[in-house]
Each structure stands twice: as structure tokens, then as C-alpha cells.
GROMACS .gro file of C-alpha atoms in nm:
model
  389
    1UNK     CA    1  -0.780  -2.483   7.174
    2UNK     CA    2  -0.728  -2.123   7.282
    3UNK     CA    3  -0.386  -1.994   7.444
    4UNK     CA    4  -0.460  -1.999   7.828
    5UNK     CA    5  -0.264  -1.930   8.172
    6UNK     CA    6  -0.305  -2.208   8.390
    7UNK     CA    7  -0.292  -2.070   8.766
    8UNK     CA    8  -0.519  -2.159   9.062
    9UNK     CA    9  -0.349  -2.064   9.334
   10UNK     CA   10  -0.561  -2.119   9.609
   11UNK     CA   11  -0.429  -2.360   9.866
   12UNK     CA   12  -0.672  -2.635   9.969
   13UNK     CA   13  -0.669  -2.848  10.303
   14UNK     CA   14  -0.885  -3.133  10.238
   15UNK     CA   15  -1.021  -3.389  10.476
   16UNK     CA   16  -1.096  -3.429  10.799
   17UNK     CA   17  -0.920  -3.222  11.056
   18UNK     CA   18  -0.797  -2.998  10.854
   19UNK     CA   19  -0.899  -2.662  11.020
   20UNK     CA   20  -0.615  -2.744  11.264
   21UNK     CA   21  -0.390  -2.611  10.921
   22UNK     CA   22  -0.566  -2.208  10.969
   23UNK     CA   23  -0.372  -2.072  11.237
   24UNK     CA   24   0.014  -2.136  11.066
   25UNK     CA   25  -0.146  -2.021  10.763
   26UNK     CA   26  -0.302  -1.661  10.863
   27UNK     CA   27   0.012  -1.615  11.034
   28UNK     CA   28   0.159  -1.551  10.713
   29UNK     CA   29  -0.061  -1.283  10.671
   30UNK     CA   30  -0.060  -1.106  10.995
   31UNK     CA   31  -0.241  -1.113  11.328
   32UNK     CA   32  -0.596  -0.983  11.293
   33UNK     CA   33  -0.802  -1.116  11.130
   34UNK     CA   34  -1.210  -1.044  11.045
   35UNK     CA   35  -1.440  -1.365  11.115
   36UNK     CA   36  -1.738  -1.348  10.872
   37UNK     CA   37  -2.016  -1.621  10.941
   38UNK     CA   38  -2.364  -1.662  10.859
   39UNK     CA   39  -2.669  -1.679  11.084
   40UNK     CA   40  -2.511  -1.910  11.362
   41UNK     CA   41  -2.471  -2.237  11.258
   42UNK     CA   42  -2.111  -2.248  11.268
   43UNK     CA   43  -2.166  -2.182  11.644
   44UNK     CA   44  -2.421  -2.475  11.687
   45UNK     CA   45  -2.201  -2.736  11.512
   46UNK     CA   46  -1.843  -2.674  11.668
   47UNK     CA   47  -1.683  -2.494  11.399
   48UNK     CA   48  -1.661  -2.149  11.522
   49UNK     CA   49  -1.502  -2.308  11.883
   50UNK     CA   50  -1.250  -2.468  11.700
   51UNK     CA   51  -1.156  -2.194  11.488
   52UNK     CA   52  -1.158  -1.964  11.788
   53UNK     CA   53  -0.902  -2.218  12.036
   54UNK     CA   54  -0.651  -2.220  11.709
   55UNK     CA   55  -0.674  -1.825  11.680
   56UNK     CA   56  -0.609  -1.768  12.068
   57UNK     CA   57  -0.321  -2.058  12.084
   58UNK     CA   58  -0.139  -1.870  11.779
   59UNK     CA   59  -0.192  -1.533  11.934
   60UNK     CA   60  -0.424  -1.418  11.654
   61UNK     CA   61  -0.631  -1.097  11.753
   62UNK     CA   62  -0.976  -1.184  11.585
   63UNK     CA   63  -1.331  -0.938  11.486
   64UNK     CA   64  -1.649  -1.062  11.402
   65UNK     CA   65  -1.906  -1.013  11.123
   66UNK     CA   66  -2.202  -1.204  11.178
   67UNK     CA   67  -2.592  -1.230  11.052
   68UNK     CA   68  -2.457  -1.284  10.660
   69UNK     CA   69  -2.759  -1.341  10.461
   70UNK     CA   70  -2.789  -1.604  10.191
   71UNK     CA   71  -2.747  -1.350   9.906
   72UNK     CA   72  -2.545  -1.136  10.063
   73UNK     CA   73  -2.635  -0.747  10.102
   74UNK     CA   74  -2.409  -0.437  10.032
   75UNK     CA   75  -2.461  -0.278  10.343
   76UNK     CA   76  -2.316  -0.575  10.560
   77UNK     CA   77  -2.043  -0.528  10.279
   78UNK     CA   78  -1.984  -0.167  10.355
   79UNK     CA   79  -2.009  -0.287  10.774
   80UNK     CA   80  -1.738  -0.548  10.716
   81UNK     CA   81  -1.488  -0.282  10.477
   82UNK     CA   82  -1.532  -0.084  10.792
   83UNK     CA   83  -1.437  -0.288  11.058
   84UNK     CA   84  -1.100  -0.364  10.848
   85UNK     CA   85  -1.020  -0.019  10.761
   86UNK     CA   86  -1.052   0.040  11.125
   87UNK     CA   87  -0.878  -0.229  11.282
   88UNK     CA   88  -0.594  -0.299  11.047
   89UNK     CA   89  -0.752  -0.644  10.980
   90UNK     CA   90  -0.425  -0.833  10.740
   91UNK     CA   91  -0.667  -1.135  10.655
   92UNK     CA   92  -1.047  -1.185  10.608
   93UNK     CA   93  -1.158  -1.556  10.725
   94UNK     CA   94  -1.504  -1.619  10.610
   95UNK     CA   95  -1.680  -1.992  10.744
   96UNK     CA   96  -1.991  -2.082  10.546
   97UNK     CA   97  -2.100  -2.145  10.234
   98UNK     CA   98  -2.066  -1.963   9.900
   99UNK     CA   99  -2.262  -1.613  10.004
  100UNK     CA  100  -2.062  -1.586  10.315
  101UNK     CA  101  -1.739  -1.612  10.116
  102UNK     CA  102  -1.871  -1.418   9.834
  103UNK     CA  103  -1.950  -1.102  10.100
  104UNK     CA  104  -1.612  -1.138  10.240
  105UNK     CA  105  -1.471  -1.118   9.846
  106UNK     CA  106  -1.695  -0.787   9.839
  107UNK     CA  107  -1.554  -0.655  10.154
  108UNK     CA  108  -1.216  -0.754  10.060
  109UNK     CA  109  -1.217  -0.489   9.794
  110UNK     CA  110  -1.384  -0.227   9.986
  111UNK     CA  111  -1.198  -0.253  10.274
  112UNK     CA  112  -0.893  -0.100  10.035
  113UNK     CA  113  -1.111   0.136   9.862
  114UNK     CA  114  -1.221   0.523   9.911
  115UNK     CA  115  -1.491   0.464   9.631
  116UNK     CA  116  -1.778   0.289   9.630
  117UNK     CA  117  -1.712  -0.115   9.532
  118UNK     CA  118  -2.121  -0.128   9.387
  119UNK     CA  119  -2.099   0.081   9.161
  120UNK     CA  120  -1.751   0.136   9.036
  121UNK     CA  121  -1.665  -0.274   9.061
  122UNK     CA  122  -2.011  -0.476   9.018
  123UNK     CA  123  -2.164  -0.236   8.815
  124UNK     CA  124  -1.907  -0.053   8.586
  125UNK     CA  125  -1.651  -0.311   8.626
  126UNK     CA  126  -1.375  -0.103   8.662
  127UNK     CA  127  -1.090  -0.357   8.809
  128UNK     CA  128  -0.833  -0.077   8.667
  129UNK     CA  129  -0.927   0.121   8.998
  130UNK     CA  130  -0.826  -0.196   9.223
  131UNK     CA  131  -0.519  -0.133   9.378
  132UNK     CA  132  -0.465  -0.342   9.699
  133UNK     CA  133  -0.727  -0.604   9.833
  134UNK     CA  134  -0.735  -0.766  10.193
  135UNK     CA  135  -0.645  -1.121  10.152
  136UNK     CA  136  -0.910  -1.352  10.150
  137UNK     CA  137  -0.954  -1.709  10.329
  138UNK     CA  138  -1.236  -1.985  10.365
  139UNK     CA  139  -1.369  -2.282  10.587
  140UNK     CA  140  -1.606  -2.423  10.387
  141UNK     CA  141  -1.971  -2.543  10.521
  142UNK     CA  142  -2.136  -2.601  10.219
  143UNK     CA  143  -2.081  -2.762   9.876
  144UNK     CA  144  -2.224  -2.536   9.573
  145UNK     CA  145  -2.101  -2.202   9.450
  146UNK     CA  146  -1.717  -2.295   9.433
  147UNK     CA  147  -1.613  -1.974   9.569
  148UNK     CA  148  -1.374  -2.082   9.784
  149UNK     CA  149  -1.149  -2.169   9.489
  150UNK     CA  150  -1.243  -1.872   9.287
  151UNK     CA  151  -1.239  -1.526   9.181
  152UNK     CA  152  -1.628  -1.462   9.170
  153UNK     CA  153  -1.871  -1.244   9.403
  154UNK     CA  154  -2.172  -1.214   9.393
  155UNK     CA  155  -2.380  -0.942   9.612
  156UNK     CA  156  -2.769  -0.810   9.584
  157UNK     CA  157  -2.880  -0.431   9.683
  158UNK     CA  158  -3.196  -0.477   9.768
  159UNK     CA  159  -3.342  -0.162   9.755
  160UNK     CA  160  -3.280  -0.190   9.355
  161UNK     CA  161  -3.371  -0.572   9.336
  162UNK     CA  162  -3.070  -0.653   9.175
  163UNK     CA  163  -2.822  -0.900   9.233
  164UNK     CA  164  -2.478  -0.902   9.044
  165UNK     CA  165  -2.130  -1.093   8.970
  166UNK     CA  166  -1.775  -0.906   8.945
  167UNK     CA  167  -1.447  -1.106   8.932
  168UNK     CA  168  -1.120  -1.058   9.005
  169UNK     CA  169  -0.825  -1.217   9.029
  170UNK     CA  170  -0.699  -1.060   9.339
  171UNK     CA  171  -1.004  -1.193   9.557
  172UNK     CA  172  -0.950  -1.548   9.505
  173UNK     CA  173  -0.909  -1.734   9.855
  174UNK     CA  174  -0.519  -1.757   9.960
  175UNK     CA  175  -0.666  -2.106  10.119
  176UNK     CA  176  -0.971  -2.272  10.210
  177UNK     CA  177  -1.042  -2.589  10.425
  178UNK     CA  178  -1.267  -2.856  10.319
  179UNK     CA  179  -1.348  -3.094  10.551
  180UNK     CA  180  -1.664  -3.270  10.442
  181UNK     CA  181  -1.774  -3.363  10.769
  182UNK     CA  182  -1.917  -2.986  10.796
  183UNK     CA  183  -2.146  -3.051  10.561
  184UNK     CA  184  -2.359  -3.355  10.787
  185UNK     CA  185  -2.568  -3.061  10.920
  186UNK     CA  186  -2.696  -2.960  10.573
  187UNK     CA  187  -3.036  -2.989  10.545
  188UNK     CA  188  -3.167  -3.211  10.254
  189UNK     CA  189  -3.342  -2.878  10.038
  190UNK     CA  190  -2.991  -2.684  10.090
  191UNK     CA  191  -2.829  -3.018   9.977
  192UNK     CA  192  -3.041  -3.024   9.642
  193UNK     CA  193  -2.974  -2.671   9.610
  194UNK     CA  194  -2.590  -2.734   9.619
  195UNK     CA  195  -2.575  -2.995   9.420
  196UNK     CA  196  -2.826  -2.843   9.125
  197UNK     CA  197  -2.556  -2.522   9.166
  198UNK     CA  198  -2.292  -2.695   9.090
  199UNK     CA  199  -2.501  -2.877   8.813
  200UNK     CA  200  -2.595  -2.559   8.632
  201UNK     CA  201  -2.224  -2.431   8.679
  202UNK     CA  202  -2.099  -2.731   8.465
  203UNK     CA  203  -2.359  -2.646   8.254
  204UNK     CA  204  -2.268  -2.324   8.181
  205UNK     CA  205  -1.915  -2.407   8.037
  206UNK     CA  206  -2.029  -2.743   7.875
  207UNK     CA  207  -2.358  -2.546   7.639
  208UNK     CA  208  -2.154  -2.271   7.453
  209UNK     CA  209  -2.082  -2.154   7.128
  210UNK     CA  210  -1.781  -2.322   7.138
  211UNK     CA  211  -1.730  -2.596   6.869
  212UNK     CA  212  -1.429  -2.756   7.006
  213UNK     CA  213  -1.375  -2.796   7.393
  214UNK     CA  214  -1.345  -3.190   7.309
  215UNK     CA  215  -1.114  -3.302   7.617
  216UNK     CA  216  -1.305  -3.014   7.833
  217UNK     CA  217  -1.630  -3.140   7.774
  218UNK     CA  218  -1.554  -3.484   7.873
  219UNK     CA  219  -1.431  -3.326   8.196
  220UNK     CA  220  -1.720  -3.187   8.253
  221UNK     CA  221  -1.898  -3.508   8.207
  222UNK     CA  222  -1.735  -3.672   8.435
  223UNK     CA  223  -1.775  -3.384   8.686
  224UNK     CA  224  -2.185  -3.443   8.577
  225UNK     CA  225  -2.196  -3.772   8.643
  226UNK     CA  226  -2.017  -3.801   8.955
  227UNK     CA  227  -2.255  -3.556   9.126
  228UNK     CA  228  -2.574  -3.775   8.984
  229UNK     CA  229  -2.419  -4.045   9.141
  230UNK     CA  230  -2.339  -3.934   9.515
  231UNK     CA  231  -2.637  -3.624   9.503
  232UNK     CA  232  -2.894  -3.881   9.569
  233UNK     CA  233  -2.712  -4.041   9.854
  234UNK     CA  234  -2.602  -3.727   9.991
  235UNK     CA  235  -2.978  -3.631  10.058
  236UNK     CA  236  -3.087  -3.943  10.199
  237UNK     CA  237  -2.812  -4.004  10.414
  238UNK     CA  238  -2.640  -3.676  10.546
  239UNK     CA  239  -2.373  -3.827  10.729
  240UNK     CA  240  -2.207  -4.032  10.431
  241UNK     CA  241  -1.840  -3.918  10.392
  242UNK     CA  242  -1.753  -4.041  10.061
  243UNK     CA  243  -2.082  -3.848   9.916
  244UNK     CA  244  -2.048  -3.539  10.131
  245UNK     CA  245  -1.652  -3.562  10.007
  246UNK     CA  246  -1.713  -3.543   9.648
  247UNK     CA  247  -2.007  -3.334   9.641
  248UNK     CA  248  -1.752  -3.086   9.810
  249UNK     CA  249  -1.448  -3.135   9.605
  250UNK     CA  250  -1.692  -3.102   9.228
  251UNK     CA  251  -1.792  -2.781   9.374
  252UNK     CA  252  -1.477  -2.641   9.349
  253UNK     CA  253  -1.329  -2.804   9.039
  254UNK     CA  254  -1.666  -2.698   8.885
  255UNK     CA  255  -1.582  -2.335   8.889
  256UNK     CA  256  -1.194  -2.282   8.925
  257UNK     CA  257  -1.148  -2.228   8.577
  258UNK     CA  258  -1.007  -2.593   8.558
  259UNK     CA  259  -1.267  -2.716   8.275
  260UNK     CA  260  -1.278  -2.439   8.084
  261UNK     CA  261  -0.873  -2.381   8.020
  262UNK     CA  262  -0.876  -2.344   7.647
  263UNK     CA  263  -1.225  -2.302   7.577
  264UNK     CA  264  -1.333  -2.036   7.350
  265UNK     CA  265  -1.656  -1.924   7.531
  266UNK     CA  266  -1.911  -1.993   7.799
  267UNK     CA  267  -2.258  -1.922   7.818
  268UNK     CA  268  -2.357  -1.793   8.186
  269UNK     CA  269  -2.712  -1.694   8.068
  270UNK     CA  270  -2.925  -1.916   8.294
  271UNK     CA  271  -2.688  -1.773   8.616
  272UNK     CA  272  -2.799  -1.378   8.518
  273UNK     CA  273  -3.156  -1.501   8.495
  274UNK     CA  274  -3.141  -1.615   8.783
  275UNK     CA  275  -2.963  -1.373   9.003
  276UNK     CA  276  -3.295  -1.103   8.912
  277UNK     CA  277  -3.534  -1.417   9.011
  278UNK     CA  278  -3.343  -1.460   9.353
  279UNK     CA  279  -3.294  -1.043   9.425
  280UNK     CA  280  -3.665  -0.971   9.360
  281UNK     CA  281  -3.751  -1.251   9.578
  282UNK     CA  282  -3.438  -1.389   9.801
  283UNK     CA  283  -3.470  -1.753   9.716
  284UNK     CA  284  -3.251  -2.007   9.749
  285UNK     CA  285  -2.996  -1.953   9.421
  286UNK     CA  286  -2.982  -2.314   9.346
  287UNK     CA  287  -3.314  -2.365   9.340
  288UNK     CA  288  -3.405  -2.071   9.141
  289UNK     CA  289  -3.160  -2.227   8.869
  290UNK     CA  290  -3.339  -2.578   8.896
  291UNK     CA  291  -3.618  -2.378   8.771
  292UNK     CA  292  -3.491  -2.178   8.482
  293UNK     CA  293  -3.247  -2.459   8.378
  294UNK     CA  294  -3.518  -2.678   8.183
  295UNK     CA  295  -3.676  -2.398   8.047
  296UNK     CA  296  -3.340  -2.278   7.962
  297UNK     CA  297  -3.264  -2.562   7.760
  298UNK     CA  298  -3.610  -2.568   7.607
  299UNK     CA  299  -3.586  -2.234   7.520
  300UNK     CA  300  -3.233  -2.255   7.352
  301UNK     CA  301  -3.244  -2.611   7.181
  302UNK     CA  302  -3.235  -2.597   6.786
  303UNK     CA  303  -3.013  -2.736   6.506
  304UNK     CA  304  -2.733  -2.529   6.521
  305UNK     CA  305  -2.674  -2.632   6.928
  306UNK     CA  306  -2.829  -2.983   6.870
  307UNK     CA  307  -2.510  -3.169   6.884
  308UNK     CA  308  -2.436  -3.018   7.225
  309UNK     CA  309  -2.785  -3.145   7.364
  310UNK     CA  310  -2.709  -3.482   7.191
  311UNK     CA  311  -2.347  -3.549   7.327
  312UNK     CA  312  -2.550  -3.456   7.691
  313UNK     CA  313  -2.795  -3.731   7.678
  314UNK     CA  314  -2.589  -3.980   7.544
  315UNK     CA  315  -2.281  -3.946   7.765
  316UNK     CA  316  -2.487  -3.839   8.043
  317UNK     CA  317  -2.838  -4.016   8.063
  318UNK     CA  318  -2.755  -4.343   7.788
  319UNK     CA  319  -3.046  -4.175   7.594
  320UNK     CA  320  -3.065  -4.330   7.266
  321UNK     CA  321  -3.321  -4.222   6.927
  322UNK     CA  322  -3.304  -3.975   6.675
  323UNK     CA  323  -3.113  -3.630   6.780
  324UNK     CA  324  -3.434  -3.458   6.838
  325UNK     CA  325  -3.563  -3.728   7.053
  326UNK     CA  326  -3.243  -3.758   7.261
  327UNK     CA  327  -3.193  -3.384   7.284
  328UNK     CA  328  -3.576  -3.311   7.396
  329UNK     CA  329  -3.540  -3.632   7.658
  330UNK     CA  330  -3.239  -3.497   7.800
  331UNK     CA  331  -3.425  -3.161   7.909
  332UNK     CA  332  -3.685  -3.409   8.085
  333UNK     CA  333  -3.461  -3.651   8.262
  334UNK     CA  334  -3.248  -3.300   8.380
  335UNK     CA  335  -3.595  -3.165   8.531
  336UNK     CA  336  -3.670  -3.538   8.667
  337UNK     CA  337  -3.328  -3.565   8.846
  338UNK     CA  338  -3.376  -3.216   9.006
  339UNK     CA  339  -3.738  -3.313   9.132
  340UNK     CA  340  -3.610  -3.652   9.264
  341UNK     CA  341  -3.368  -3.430   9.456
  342UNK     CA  342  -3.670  -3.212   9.605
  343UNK     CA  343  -3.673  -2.920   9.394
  344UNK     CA  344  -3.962  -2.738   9.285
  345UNK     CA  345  -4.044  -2.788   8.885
  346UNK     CA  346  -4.196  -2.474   8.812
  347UNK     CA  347  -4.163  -2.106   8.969
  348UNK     CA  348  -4.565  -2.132   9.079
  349UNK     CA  349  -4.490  -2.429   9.298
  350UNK     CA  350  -4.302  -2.145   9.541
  351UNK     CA  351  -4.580  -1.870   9.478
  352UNK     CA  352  -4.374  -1.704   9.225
  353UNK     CA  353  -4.609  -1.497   8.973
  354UNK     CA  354  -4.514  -1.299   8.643
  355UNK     CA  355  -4.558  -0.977   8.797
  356UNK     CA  356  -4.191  -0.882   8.808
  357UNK     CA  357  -4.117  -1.056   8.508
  358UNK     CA  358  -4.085  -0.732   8.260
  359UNK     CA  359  -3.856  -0.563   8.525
  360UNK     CA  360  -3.629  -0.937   8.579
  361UNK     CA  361  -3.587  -0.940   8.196
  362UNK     CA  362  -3.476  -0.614   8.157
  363UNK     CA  363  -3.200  -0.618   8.496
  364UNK     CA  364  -3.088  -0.925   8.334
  365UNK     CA  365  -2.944  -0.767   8.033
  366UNK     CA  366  -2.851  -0.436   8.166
  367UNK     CA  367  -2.500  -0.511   8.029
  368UNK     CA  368  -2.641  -0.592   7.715
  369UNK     CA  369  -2.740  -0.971   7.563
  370UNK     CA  370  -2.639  -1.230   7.782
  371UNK     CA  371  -2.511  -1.593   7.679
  372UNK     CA  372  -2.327  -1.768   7.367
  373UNK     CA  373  -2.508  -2.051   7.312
  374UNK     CA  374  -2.798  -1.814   7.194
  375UNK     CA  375  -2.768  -1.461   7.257
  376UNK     CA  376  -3.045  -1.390   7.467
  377UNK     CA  377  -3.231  -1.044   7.465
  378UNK     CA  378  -3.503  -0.894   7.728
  379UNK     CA  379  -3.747  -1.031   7.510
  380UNK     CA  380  -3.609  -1.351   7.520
  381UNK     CA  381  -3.551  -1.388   7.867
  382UNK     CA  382  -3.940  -1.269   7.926
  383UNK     CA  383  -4.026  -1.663   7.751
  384UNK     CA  384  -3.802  -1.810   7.944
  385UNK     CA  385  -3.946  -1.679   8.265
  386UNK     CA  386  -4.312  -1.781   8.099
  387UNK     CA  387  -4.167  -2.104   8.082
  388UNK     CA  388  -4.063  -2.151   8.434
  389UNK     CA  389  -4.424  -2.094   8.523
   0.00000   0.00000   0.00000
């Protein structure tokens, strides 16, 4: 096990009721704050009311950012930096799911920044030119990225069809409220989609080139089978709290760094194939990793990673035979439970062709190879896309 600095500071109010908890705690931050919200929900289901009556009874002067789209643009980032630098905003309060938290991460750094965030922070990666962010807080809608315990962002420029992660520690929420009950509304395809997100994000930290990870691994099982449990339920019946409540809560342990303390390495491919499917063609992210995911494994499965494949369909499915049969009948009950869900088991079930293929597989790596469990080149990424079909 690896040295490792355990710190997740983001404060989380859990349960019902607890959006009551935001006005005490932007107050500790200043008085203005930036809303950022989606496409309206939050104003059809109550949220944004509530969250309004607690700003005005604490005396909170509060600007908007609406029309956030599900994979989140740069120029509503470069909107939202300037309504802070403008306005003095001391907090940013995004209420919504991952890409509505994820912009408000973007404009976070931007809003305390004469560059430009793209290029110099999602593209270069130069955190050495971050020198003061806006604080960053969350009401959470919907169970699947994790963000709102995190330090990821992720943001697409779609005039280059590319869609890219930068992290950093500064941009993690100060707090974020997670009251399950704001996830009833969730339709049943955005419910699959969560819950294969936060599928594939245990994934990537459980197949890795790392050949201890014992006690993380079993974490991470337990994470995986928790979700296989209450995913089901979750999409036939909306309104059941104890599914909608642990759906919620595995989204963030899945990706607060939690399961991977003292882990040597993770793999992250399937997430950068991904992000070129979805900023070619805006899909939904979790379903574009239901996709790839099988074909992933498929892909990467031989006899040096065998053992990780093995452990996954014993622990996981009860899969018993000889390694090869338990490791190839672990890829098939993975794509069976995402179909059962309602996802799509192949990219020409949503009219997805190979014609951008060449150009996905090369964005992909533009960093260079990209994974651990098998470094993955353009070339390799082009089969897995073939795959998918």
C-alpha cells in the first residue's frame, strides 16, 4: 500500500430536509452568491423556491446562471466567470446533477483568472497558474458523477468536438446537500444512466495495474453490489427512499478518492473514450459508458489481467468455471445488467456510425496512451469503438 493523504473535506448534509442547512453555511462565505441550474427542473419540482426563501430570510444577494447543458459548454463557462468577476460573487451554488456542478467547478477557476481556463487548465494542465478559486457548493438532483464530493470537471467545446477532465484540489465543493427525495423526478433512462456512471467509476479504480489494492477492492465490491441491488428498484419505483438514498450516497463514495487511498494506479481509459463519443455526439455520458464498458473489458481481458476479471465474477455475479469461463461470463452478465436497466447494447442501437471513429480515437489520446490495465493507443481505441458497434 502506497503512502497517501487522507482528506475529503467536503461537508455533506444528508437526508431529508437538509437544504434548510445552505443559508448558515454560505454565510460563511459571504453574501452573493451565483445560482447555476440546468434547464428548469429545479423550478418545476420546488427546489429552486426553497433555495430562494432561505437566501432572502438570511439576507443573501443571489445571480442566476441558467440553461446548463448536460455536458456542459465553455462559453456558458466563460458567461458564469463573468457574472462573478462582475458582481463580487464570494460563493458559487450549483443545483443539479454532475454537469451542472462540473460547469460551476469550471467557472470557479475562471472567475479568478485573466487567462483562458480551456486551454491553460483542461488542456495544458497547468494548476501552477491557479492562484485563488471562488468557492464552490452543491444541492444535488441526481446520483452519478460524484462531483459534489470531488475535485473533477469535466467541460466539452463544441466547436472542436472535444470533451475533457482537469482536477484540482481547490474546486472541490465546501458542502453539498443530498437529500434523496430530489431524485423521485428522475426519469427511469437518466436513472440507468446514473447508476451505470457510477458503475464504470468503480470500475475504473477496481481494473488497474495494480497488484495489491486487497482491502480497496473489496470496497469497491461492496460499493458494486449495493448499486445492483437498489438500481433495479430505483427504476421501477422512483419514489423508493431507501433506493434513491443509496444510489445517492455510492455516487459520492464512488469517486471521493475514498477507495482508491493507497492504490498504486487506476485505469480511467473507458471514461476518455467516452468523453470523444459524448462531444461528437452529446449523449447521455452514462450511457455512452454502458456501451464502451463491455467492449472495454472484451477488448482488455488476457492472462496477465485475468485474475482481476476472475475476482469480479466471483465476488460480484457467484460465477463459477474455469478462469476463462468466469472472466468471459462476467463481461456478459455486466452488458445483461445494463440492458435490464434500459440501456442500449451497442452504439448502432442510438444511430451511432463509425464515421467519426478515426477522429474519437485520436482526441482520446491527445495526452498520449490512456489506461493501466492495458495501455491503450489510437489504434487500440479504433477496436474498441468497432466493438461497440
Amino acid at each position: 500500500m502506497k503512502n497517501f493523504v487522507y482528506s475529503i473535506p467536503t461537508k455533506i448534509f444528508f437526508g431529508k430536509g437538509q437544504i434548510e442547512k445552505i443559508g448558515s453555511e454560505i454565510l460563511k462565505y459571504g453574501k452573493k452568491v451565483l445560482l447555476v441550474y440546468g434547464k428548469g427542473s429545479i423550478k418545476s419540482n420546488g427546489i429552486y423556491d426553497k433555495a430562494v426563501e432561505i437566501l432572502k430570510a438570511h439576507e443573501i444577494e443571489y445571480f442566476e446562471l441558467g440553461g446548463v447543458d448536460p455536458n456542459p459548454r465553455t462559453e456558458t463557462v466563460y458567461k458564469g466567470a463573468e457574472i462573478c468577476k462582475e458582481n463580487g460573487i464570494d460563493l458559487i451554488l450549483a443545483m443539479g446533477g454532475g454537469s451542472t456542478i462540473d460547469c460551476a467547478k469550471a467557472i470557479s477557476l475562471q472567475s479568478k483568472y485573466d487567462g483562458d481556463f480551456w486551454t491553460d487548465f483542461y488542456i495544458k494542465g497547468r494548476r501552477d497558474l491557479i492562484k485563488e478559486v471562488t468557492p464552490v457548493a452543491s444541492i444535488l438532483t441526481l446520483a452519478a458523477t460524484g462531483s459534489e464530493m470531488n475535485s473533477n470537471s469535466v467541460i466539452s467545446k463544441m466547436d472542436e468536438n472535444m470533451k475533457v477532465g482537469f482536477s484540482y484540489e481547490g474546486i472541490k465543493p465546501v458542502f453539498s446537500v443530498e437529500d434523496p427525495e430530489y431524485t423521485y423526478s428522475v426519469s427511469k433512462y437518466q436513472t440507468c444512466a446514473g447508476a451505470i456512471d457510477i458503475m464504470s467509476h468503480l470500475f475504473e479504480q477496481y481494473f488497474s495495474a495494480e497488484k495489491d489494492g486487497f482491502m480497496q477492492n473489496r470496497i469497491i465490491e461492496g460499493l458494486l453490489k449495493t448499486i445492483i441491488h437498489f438500481a433495479p428498484i430505483a427504476v421501477e419505483n422512483p419514489k423508493d427512499y431507501e433506493a434513491r438514498a443509496n444510489i445517492m450516497w455510492i455516487s459520492s463514495l464512488a469517486l471521493n478518492e475514498l477507495v482508491t487511498y493507497g492504490k498504486q494506479s487506476t485505469d480511467w481509459a473507458t471514461h476518455q473514450i467516452e468523453h470523444q463519443l459524448s462531444a461528437v455526439y452529446d449523449i447521455t455520458h452514462g450511457i455512452g459508458l454502458g456501451i464502451l464498458t463491455p467492449a472495454w473489458m472484451k477488448y482488455v481481458l488476457c492472462e496477465e489481467n485475468i485474475h482481476r476479471f476472475v475476482d469480479y465474477g466471483k465476488n460480484i455475479w457467484n460465477l463459477s468455471g474455469s478462469d476463462w469461463e468466469i472472466a468471459e461470463k462476467s463481461i456478459e452478465k455486466t452488458r445483461e445488467f445494463f440492458t435490464s436497466l434500459g440501456c442500449p447494447a451497442s452504439l448502432s442501437e442510438i444511430n451511432i456510425d463509425d464515421s467519426h471513429f478515426e477522429e474519437m480515437a485520436k482526441n482520446a489520446v491527445f495526452r498520449g496512451p490512456v489506461g493501466s490495465m492495458k495501455k491503450l493507443t489510437e489504434k487500440d481505441i479504433l477496436e474498441i469503438y468497432k466493438l461497440a458497434l
